[in-house]
Amino acid sequence: IRIRDRIAHVGPGVVVWAADIPQCFRRQLNHPRLAPLFVYRSVTEEHGLEWWQDLRNPFGWAPSEWGWQCVFHVIMWKARKIGLADLLGYVDNFYALCAPDVATAQARALVKMLADAGIDLHEEMTGTYFKGLGWEWDLDSLTMICPLDKFIITSAYLKEWCSAKSLSLKQAQTAVGLLSWASAGLPMLAQCVAPLIYMRTALERIKDATHASKSQFVSLTKSPQASTTLDFAAAVYLPWDRVRPIVAGFGPTATWQNLGRCDAS
């Protein structure tokens, strides 16, 4: 993930400036022709029957996310244009991971840019510890920490999936999501995702063919590949101490540290 790789790139001394935009969806007006979709009925002892008209995008409506992503990418485009090339953004959260003086300058420039656009920020912070993308980040020790509650929940899921003879579509979807997330801290889990995606896809085809109303109603016996994958994931994840050094993933900006040669491998 980009946060991990950015921290590794900057190295010791990195600090974070972070903030988010409050109620980002509620900043978008509903189109007048969609007004009938956003009428709510409320009955209370104090006021009796009331009808409410929502004028702004509500949380949970799929186009709210789409609309915000359009706005968000305009913000990120403008940030790049004024020189904030290292700014990271996820939904309504912004992170600048730099040396202290650079982070301060980036924060000032971003706050001014958003203020000029009439967009407020809240929960601003600068420091060496923050939470983001489901991880806790300790920049002093350059470690990423899996939160205890998330570790307990994921461990329980893995035990359940390993002992089950079959998986539902909902379980397969959850397994793909959790192991994809966990692979940022435990890279060896990345190889576990493909067999589960294969099983998830098979279950999605069954759901479409049978017109099942809910994903938990569609199930399939675990394939040998899925069983082996889940057993391996449990063997790696369950004894983990929840802490990993922050190391950039292999790629164009993070190459080998030591290069060796072997014969006929």
Coordinates of C-alpha atoms in Angstrom, one line a residue:
I1 CA 0.0 0.0 0.0
R2 CA 1.1 3.5 -0.7
I3 CA 1.3 4.7 2.9
R4 CA 3.7 1.9 3.8
D5 CA 5.8 2.5 0.7
R6 CA 5.9 6.2 1.2
I7 CA 7.0 5.9 4.9
A8 CA 9.8 3.4 3.8
H9 CA 10.9 5.8 1.1
V10 CA 11.3 8.8 3.4
G11 CA 12.8 6.7 6.1
P12 CA 13.9 7.6 9.7
G13 CA 12.6 11.1 10.8
V14 CA 9.4 10.9 8.8
V15 CA 6.4 12.6 10.3
V16 CA 2.7 12.7 9.2
W17 CA 0.3 15.5 8.6
A18 CA -3.2 14.1 8.4
A19 CA -6.7 15.5 8.1
D20 CA -10.1 14.7 6.7
I21 CA -13.1 16.5 5.2
P22 CA -16.2 16.3 7.5
Q23 CA -19.4 15.0 5.9
C24 CA -18.0 14.9 2.4
F25 CA -21.1 13.3 0.9
R26 CA -23.3 16.0 2.5
R27 CA -21.5 18.6 0.5
Q28 CA -23.1 17.4 -2.7
L29 CA -26.6 18.6 -3.6
N30 CA -29.2 16.1 -4.8
H31 CA -30.4 16.7 -8.4
P32 CA -33.9 18.2 -8.2
R33 CA -35.4 15.5 -10.5
L34 CA -34.3 12.9 -7.9
A35 CA -36.1 14.7 -5.1
P36 CA -38.9 12.0 -4.8
L37 CA -36.2 9.4 -3.9
F38 CA -35.2 11.3 -0.8
V39 CA -38.5 11.9 1.1
Y40 CA -38.6 10.3 4.6
R41 CA -41.6 9.6 6.8
S42 CA -41.1 10.2 10.5
V43 CA -43.7 9.6 13.3
T44 CA -42.9 10.8 16.9
E45 CA -45.0 11.4 20.0
E46 CA -43.9 15.0 20.1
H47 CA -44.7 16.0 16.5
G48 CA -46.8 13.2 15.1
L49 CA -46.5 12.5 11.4
E50 CA -43.7 14.4 9.6
W51 CA -42.3 14.3 6.1
W52 CA -38.7 15.3 5.5
Q53 CA -37.0 16.2 2.2
D54 CA -33.3 15.5 1.9
L55 CA -31.5 18.0 -0.3
R56 CA -28.0 16.5 -0.1
N57 CA -26.4 13.1 -0.9
P58 CA -27.0 10.7 2.0
F59 CA -24.4 8.2 3.2
G60 CA -25.2 4.7 1.8
W61 CA -26.5 5.8 -1.6
A62 CA -24.1 4.4 -4.2
P63 CA -24.0 7.6 -6.4
S64 CA -22.9 9.6 -3.3
E65 CA -19.6 7.8 -3.4
W66 CA -19.3 8.2 -7.1
G67 CA -20.0 11.9 -6.9
W68 CA -17.5 12.4 -4.1
Q69 CA -14.8 10.5 -6.0
C70 CA -15.3 13.0 -8.9
V71 CA -14.8 15.9 -6.4
F72 CA -11.9 14.1 -4.7
H73 CA -10.0 13.6 -7.9
V74 CA -10.3 17.3 -8.8
I75 CA -8.9 18.1 -5.4
M76 CA -6.0 15.7 -5.9
W77 CA -5.4 17.1 -9.4
K78 CA -5.2 20.6 -8.0
A79 CA -2.8 19.4 -5.3
R80 CA -0.5 17.9 -7.9
K81 CA -0.7 21.1 -9.9
I82 CA 0.5 23.3 -7.0
G83 CA 3.4 20.9 -6.2
L84 CA 1.9 18.5 -3.6
A85 CA 3.1 15.5 -5.6
D86 CA 3.6 13.3 -2.5
L87 CA 0.2 13.9 -0.9
L88 CA -1.8 10.7 -0.4
G89 CA -5.6 10.7 -0.4
Y90 CA -8.1 8.0 0.5
V91 CA -11.9 8.8 0.2
D92 CA -12.0 12.0 2.4
N93 CA -8.6 11.5 4.2
F94 CA -5.4 13.2 3.4
Y95 CA -1.8 12.2 4.5
A96 CA 1.5 14.0 3.9
L97 CA 4.4 11.8 4.9
C98 CA 7.6 13.8 4.7
A99 CA 10.4 15.4 6.7
P100 CA 9.0 17.7 9.4
D101 CA 9.6 21.0 7.5
V102 CA 8.2 19.6 4.2
A103 CA 5.1 18.2 5.9
T104 CA 4.4 21.6 7.5
A105 CA 4.8 23.4 4.2
Q106 CA 2.5 20.8 2.4
A107 CA -0.1 21.2 5.2
R108 CA -0.2 25.0 4.8
A109 CA -0.5 24.8 1.1
L110 CA -3.3 22.1 1.2
V111 CA -5.3 23.9 3.9
K112 CA -5.1 27.2 1.9
M113 CA -6.1 25.4 -1.4
L114 CA -9.2 23.8 0.3
A115 CA -10.1 27.0 2.2
D116 CA -10.1 28.9 -1.1
A117 CA -12.5 26.3 -2.5
G118 CA -14.8 26.6 0.6
I119 CA -13.9 23.1 1.9
D120 CA -13.1 22.7 5.7
L121 CA -10.9 20.2 7.3
H122 CA -11.2 18.6 10.8
E123 CA -9.2 16.2 12.9
E124 CA -5.9 17.7 11.7
M125 CA -2.8 16.3 13.3
T126 CA 0.9 16.3 12.9
G127 CA 3.1 13.7 14.6
T128 CA 4.7 10.3 14.5
Y129 CA 1.7 8.0 15.3
F130 CA -1.5 7.7 13.4
K131 CA -4.2 5.3 12.2
G132 CA -5.0 4.8 8.6
L133 CA -6.4 2.1 6.2
G134 CA -7.0 -0.3 9.1
W135 CA -3.5 -0.1 10.5
E136 CA -1.7 1.8 13.3
W137 CA 1.5 3.4 12.1
D138 CA 4.4 4.1 14.5
L139 CA 6.8 6.4 12.7
D140 CA 9.4 6.5 15.5
S141 CA 10.0 2.7 15.3
L142 CA 9.0 2.5 11.6
T143 CA 6.5 -0.3 12.4
M144 CA 2.9 -1.0 11.3
I145 CA 0.6 -2.5 13.9
C146 CA -2.5 -4.6 13.4
P147 CA -5.2 -3.3 15.8
L148 CA -6.1 -5.8 18.5
D149 CA -9.9 -5.8 17.7
K150 CA -9.2 -6.4 14.0
F151 CA -6.7 -9.2 14.8
I152 CA -9.2 -11.0 17.0
I153 CA -12.0 -10.8 14.4
T154 CA -9.8 -11.9 11.5
S155 CA -8.4 -14.8 13.6
A156 CA -11.9 -15.9 14.4
Y157 CA -12.9 -15.8 10.7
L158 CA -9.8 -17.9 9.7
K159 CA -10.6 -20.6 12.3
E160 CA -14.2 -20.7 11.1
W161 CA -13.2 -20.9 7.4
C162 CA -10.5 -23.6 8.0
S163 CA -13.0 -25.9 9.8
A164 CA -15.8 -25.4 7.4
K165 CA -16.4 -27.9 4.6
S166 CA -17.9 -25.2 2.3
L167 CA -17.9 -21.4 2.0
S168 CA -20.7 -19.1 1.1
L169 CA -20.3 -16.2 -1.4
K170 CA -20.4 -13.8 1.5
Q171 CA -17.6 -15.7 3.3
A172 CA -15.5 -15.8 0.2
Q173 CA -15.9 -12.1 -0.4
T174 CA -14.9 -11.4 3.2
A175 CA -11.9 -13.7 3.0
V176 CA -10.6 -12.0 -0.2
G177 CA -11.0 -8.6 1.4
L178 CA -9.4 -9.5 4.8
L179 CA -6.4 -11.4 3.3
S180 CA -5.8 -8.6 0.7
W181 CA -5.7 -6.1 3.6
A182 CA -3.5 -8.3 5.8
S183 CA -1.0 -8.9 3.0
A184 CA 0.2 -5.3 3.4
G185 CA 1.7 -6.3 6.7
L186 CA 2.3 -10.0 6.0
P187 CA 3.4 -10.1 2.3
M188 CA 3.4 -14.0 2.2
L189 CA -0.4 -13.8 2.4
A190 CA -0.6 -12.2 -1.0
Q191 CA -0.4 -15.6 -2.6
C192 CA -3.5 -16.7 -0.7
V193 CA -5.7 -14.2 -2.4
A194 CA -5.9 -15.7 -6.0
P195 CA -7.4 -19.1 -5.1
L196 CA -10.1 -17.4 -3.0
I197 CA -10.8 -14.9 -5.8
Y198 CA -11.3 -18.0 -8.1
M199 CA -13.8 -19.5 -5.6
R200 CA -15.5 -16.2 -5.1
T201 CA -16.0 -15.8 -8.9
A202 CA -17.4 -19.3 -9.1
L203 CA -19.9 -18.5 -6.4
E204 CA -20.9 -15.2 -8.1
R205 CA -21.7 -17.2 -11.3
I206 CA -23.9 -19.5 -9.2
K207 CA -25.7 -16.6 -7.6
D208 CA -26.3 -15.0 -11.0
A209 CA -27.5 -18.3 -12.5
T210 CA -29.9 -19.1 -9.6
H211 CA -31.0 -15.5 -9.0
A212 CA -30.3 -15.9 -5.3
S213 CA -31.4 -12.9 -3.3
K214 CA -28.6 -12.9 -0.8
S215 CA -24.9 -13.8 -1.0
Q216 CA -25.0 -16.0 2.2
F217 CA -27.6 -18.3 0.5
V218 CA -25.0 -19.4 -2.1
S219 CA -22.3 -21.9 -1.0
L220 CA -19.8 -24.2 -2.5
T221 CA -17.6 -27.0 -1.2
K222 CA -14.1 -25.7 -0.6
S223 CA -11.7 -26.6 -3.4
P224 CA -8.4 -28.3 -2.4
Q225 CA -6.6 -25.0 -3.4
A226 CA -8.9 -23.0 -1.2
S227 CA -8.5 -25.4 1.8
T228 CA -4.7 -25.3 1.5
T229 CA -4.7 -21.5 1.1
L230 CA -6.8 -21.0 4.3
D231 CA -4.7 -23.5 6.3
F232 CA -1.5 -21.6 5.2
A233 CA -3.1 -18.2 6.0
A234 CA -4.1 -19.4 9.5
A235 CA -0.6 -20.9 10.2
V236 CA 1.0 -17.5 9.3
Y237 CA -1.6 -15.1 10.8
L238 CA -2.7 -16.7 14.1
P239 CA 0.7 -16.8 15.9
W240 CA 1.6 -13.3 14.6
D241 CA 2.5 -10.6 17.2
R242 CA 0.6 -8.0 15.2
V243 CA 3.7 -5.9 14.5
R244 CA 5.7 -5.7 11.3
P245 CA 8.6 -3.4 10.2
I246 CA 7.7 -0.9 7.5
V247 CA 9.3 -2.2 4.4
A248 CA 8.4 -1.0 0.9
G249 CA 7.0 -3.5 -1.5
F250 CA 9.3 -4.6 -4.4
G251 CA 9.0 -2.4 -7.4
P252 CA 10.6 0.3 -9.5
T253 CA 11.3 2.5 -6.5
A254 CA 12.4 -0.2 -4.1
T255 CA 14.8 -2.7 -5.6
W256 CA 16.9 -5.4 -4.0
Q257 CA 19.2 -4.8 -1.1
N258 CA 21.6 -7.7 -1.7
L259 CA 21.9 -9.5 -5.0
G260 CA 23.0 -13.1 -5.3
R261 CA 23.4 -15.7 -8.0
C262 CA 22.6 -19.4 -8.0
D263 CA 22.9 -22.2 -10.5
A264 CA 20.0 -24.0 -12.2
S265 CA 17.4 -22.6 -9.9

